[in-house]
PDB file of C-alpha atoms in Angstrom:
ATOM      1  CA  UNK A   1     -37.052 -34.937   9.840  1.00 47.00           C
ATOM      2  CA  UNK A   2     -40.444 -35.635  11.392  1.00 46.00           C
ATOM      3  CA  UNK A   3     -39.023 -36.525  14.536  1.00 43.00           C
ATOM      4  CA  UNK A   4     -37.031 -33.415  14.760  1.00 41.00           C
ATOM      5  CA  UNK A   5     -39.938 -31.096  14.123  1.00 39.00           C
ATOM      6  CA  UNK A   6     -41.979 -32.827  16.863  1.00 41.00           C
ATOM      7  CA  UNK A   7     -38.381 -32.371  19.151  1.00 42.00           C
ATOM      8  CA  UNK A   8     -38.157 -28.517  18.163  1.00 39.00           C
ATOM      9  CA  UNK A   9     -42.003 -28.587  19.088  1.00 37.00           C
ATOM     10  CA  UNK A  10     -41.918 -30.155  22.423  1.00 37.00           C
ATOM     11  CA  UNK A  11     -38.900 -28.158  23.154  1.00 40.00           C
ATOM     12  CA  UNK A  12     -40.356 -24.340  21.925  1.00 38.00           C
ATOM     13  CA  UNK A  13     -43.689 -25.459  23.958  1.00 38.00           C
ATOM     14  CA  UNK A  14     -41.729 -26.677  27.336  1.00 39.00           C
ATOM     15  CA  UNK A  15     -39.961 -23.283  27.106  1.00 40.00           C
ATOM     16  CA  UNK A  16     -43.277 -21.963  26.889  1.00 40.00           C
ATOM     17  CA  UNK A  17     -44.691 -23.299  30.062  1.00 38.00           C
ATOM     18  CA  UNK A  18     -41.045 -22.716  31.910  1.00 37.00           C
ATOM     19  CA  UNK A  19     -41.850 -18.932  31.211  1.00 39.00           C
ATOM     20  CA  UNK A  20     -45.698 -19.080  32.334  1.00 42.00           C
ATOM     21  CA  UNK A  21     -44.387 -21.217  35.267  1.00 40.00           C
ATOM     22  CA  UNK A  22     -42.030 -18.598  36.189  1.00 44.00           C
ATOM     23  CA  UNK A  23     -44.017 -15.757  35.901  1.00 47.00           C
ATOM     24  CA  UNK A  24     -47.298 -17.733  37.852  1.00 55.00           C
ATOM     25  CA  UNK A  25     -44.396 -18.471  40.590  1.00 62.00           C
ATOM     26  CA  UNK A  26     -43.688 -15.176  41.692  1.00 78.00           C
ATOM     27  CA  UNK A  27     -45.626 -14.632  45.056  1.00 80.00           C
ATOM     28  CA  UNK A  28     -46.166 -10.721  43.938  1.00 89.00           C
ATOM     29  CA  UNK A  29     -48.068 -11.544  40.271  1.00 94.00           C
ATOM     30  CA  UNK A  30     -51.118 -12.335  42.254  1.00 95.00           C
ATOM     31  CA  UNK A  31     -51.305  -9.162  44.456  1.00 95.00           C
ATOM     32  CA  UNK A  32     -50.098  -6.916  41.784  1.00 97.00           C
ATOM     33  CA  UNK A  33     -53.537  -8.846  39.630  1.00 97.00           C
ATOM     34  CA  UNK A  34     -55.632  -8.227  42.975  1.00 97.00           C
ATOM     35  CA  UNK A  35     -54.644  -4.449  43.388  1.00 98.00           C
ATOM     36  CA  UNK A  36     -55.154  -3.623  39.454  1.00 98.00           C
ATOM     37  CA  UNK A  37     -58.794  -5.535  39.474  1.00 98.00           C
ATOM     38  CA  UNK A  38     -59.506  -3.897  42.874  1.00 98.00           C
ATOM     39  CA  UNK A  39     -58.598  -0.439  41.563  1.00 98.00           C
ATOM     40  CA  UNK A  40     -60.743  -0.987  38.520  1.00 98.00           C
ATOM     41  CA  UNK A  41     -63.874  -2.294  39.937  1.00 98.00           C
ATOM     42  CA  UNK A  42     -63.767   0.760  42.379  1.00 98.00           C
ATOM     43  CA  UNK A  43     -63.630   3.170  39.033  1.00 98.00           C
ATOM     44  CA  UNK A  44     -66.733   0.492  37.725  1.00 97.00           C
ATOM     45  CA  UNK A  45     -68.544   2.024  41.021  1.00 97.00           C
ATOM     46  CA  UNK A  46     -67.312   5.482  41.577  1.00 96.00           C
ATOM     47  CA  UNK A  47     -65.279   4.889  44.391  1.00 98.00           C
ATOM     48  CA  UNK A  48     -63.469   7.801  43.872  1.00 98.00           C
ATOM     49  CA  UNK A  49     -61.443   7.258  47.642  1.00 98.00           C
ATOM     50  CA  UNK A  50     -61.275   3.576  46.896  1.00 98.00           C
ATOM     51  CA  UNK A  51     -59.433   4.014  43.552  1.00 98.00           C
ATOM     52  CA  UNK A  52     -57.372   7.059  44.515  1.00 98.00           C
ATOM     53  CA  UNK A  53     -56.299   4.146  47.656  1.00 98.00           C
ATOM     54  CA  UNK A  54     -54.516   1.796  45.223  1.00 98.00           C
ATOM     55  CA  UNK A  55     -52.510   5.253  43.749  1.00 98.00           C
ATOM     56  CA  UNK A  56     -48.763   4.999  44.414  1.00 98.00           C
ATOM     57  CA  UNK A  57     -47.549   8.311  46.471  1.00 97.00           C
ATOM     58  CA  UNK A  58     -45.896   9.885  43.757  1.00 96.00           C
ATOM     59  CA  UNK A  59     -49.563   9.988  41.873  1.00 97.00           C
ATOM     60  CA  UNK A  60     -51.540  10.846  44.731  1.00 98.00           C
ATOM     61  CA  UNK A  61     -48.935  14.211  45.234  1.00 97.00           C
ATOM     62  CA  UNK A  62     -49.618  14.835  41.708  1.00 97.00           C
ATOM     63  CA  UNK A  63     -53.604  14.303  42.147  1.00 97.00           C
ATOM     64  CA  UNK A  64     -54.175  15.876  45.518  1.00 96.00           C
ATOM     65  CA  UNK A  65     -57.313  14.465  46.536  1.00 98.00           C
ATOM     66  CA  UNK A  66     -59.671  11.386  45.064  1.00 98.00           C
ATOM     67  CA  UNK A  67     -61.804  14.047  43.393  1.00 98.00           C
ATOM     68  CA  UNK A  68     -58.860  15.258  41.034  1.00 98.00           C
ATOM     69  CA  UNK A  69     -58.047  11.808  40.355  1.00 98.00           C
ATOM     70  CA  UNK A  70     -60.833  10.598  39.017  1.00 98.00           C
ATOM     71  CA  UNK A  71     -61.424  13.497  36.649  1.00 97.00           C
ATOM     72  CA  UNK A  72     -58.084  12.917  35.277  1.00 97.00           C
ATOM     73  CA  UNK A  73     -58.490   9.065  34.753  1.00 97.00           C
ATOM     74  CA  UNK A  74     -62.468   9.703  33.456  1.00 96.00           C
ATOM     75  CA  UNK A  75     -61.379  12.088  30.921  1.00 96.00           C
ATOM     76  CA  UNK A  76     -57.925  10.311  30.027  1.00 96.00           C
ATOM     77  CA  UNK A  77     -58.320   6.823  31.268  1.00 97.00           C
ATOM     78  CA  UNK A  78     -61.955   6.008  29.874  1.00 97.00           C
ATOM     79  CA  UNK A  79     -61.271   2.650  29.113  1.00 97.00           C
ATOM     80  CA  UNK A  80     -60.757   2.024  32.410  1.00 98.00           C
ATOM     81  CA  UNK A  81     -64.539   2.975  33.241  1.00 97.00           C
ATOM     82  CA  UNK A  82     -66.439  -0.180  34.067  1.00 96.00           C
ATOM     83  CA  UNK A  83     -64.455  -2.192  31.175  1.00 97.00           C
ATOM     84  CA  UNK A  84     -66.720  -4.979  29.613  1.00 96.00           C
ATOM     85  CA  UNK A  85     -63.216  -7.656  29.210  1.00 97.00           C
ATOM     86  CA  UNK A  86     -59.965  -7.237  31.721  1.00 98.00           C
ATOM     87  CA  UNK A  87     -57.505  -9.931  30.721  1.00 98.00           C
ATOM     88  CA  UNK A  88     -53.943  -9.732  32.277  1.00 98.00           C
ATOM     89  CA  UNK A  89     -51.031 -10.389  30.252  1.00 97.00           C
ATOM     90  CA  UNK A  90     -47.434 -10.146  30.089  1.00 95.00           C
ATOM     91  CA  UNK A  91     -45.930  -9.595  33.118  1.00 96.00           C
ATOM     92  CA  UNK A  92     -42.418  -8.715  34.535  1.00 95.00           C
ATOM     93  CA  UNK A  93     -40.317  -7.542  37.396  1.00 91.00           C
ATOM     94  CA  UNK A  94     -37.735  -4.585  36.620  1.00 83.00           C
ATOM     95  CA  UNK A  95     -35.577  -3.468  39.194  1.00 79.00           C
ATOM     96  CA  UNK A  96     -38.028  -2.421  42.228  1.00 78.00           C
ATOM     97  CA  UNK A  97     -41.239  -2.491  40.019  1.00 89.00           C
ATOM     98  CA  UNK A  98     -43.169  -4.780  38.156  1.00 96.00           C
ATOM     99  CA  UNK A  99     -44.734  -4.137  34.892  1.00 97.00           C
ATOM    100  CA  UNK A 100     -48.114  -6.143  34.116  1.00 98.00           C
ATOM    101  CA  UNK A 101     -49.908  -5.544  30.677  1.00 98.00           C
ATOM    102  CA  UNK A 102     -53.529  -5.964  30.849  1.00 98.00           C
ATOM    103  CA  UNK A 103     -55.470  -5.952  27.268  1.00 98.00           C
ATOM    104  CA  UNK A 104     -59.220  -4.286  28.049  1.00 97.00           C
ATOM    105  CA  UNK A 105     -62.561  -3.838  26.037  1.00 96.00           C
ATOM    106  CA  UNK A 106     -63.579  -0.885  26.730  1.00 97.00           C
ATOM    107  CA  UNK A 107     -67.583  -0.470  27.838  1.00 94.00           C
ATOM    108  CA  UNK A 108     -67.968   1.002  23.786  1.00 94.00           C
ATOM    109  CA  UNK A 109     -66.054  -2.049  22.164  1.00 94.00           C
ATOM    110  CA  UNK A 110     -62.553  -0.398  21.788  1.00 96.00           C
ATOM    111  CA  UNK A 111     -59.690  -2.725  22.502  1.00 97.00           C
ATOM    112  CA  UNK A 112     -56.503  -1.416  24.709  1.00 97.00           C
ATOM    113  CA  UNK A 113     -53.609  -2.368  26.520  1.00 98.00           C
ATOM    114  CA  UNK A 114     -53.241  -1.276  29.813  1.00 98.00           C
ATOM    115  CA  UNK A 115     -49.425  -0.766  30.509  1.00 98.00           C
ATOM    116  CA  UNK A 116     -49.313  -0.794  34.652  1.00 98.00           C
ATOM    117  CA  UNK A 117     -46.343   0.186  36.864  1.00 97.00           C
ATOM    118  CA  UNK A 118     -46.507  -0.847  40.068  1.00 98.00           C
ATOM    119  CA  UNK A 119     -44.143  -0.747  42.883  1.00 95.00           C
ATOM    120  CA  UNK A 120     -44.463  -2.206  46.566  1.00 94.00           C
ATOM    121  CA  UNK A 121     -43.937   0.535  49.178  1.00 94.00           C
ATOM    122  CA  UNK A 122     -42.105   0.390  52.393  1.00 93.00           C
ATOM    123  CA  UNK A 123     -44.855  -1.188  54.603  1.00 94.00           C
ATOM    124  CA  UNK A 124     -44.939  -4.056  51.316  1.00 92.00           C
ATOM    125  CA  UNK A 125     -48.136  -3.061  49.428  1.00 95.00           C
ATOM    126  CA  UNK A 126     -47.876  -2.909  46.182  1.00 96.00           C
ATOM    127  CA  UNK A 127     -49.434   0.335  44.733  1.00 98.00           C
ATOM    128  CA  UNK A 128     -49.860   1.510  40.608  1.00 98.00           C
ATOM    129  CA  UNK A 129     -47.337   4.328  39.599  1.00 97.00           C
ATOM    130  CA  UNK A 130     -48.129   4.390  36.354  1.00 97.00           C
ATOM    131  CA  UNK A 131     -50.578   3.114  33.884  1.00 97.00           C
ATOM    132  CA  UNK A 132     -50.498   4.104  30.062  1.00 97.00           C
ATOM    133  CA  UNK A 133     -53.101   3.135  27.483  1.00 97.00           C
ATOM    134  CA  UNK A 134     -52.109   1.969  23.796  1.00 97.00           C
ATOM    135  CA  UNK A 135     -54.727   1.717  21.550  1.00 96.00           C
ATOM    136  CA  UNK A 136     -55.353  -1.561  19.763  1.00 96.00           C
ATOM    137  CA  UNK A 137     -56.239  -2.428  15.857  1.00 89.00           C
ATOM    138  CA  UNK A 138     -59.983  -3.718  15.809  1.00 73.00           C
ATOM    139  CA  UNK A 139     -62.026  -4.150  19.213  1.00 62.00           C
ATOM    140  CA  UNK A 140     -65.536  -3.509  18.883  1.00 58.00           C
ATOM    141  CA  UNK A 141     -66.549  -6.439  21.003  1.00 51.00           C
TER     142      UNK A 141
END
């Protein structure tokens, strides 16, 4: 019986690192990471043009201009604000988008995850076309 439990171990932590492998193995993970951590240290600096940059076309037609868009992601988006913890999480590929969860502290302590969209446009650069925020049980870091 001891043997088997170290067997369903072994097995349940190989699967583990198969997944992690997989994910780590996909050439896009890093860029998609790149374009979310670029996007959010140009909010950290209020680089309204440089954030607005990483928007996917569909967002930037429903934010005209860079000014628009960062009033809509200060007063909805705060977390997103010069965030004392990014950590990236889950992420997957669905159809012709990826999905990458990102769990941030927020500058006042409040924990979130970060839902993010992306998709890779025509001339292959991935852009965010959608991020939502979920609030999470505790934070206060």
């Amino acid at each position: 019986m001891k043997h088997m439990f170290r067997w369903v171990a072994v097995g349940l932590l190989m699967g583990l690192w198969a997944t992690t492998a997989g994910a780590q193995g996909d050439p896009a993970q890093a860029t998609v990471k790149r374009v979310i951590q670029e996007q959010l240290s140009a909010f950290a600096q209020g680089d309204k043009t440089g954030a607005y940059s990483y928007a996917a076309p569909v967002i930037q037609q429903r934010f005209s201009n860079p000014d628009i868009f960062m009033q809509m992601v200060t007063s909805g988006y705060p977390a997103l604000i010069s965030p004392k913890i990014v950590d990236f999480k889950d992420y997957e590929i669905r159809g012709g988008r990826v999905e990458q969860d990102v769990m941030i502290i927020a500058s006042d302590g409040s924990a979130w995850m970060a839902h993010y969209s992306l998709q890779q446009m025509d001339d292959g650069l991935w852009r965010i076309s959608g991020c939502w925020l979920e609030k999470l049980p505790g934070g206060s870091v």
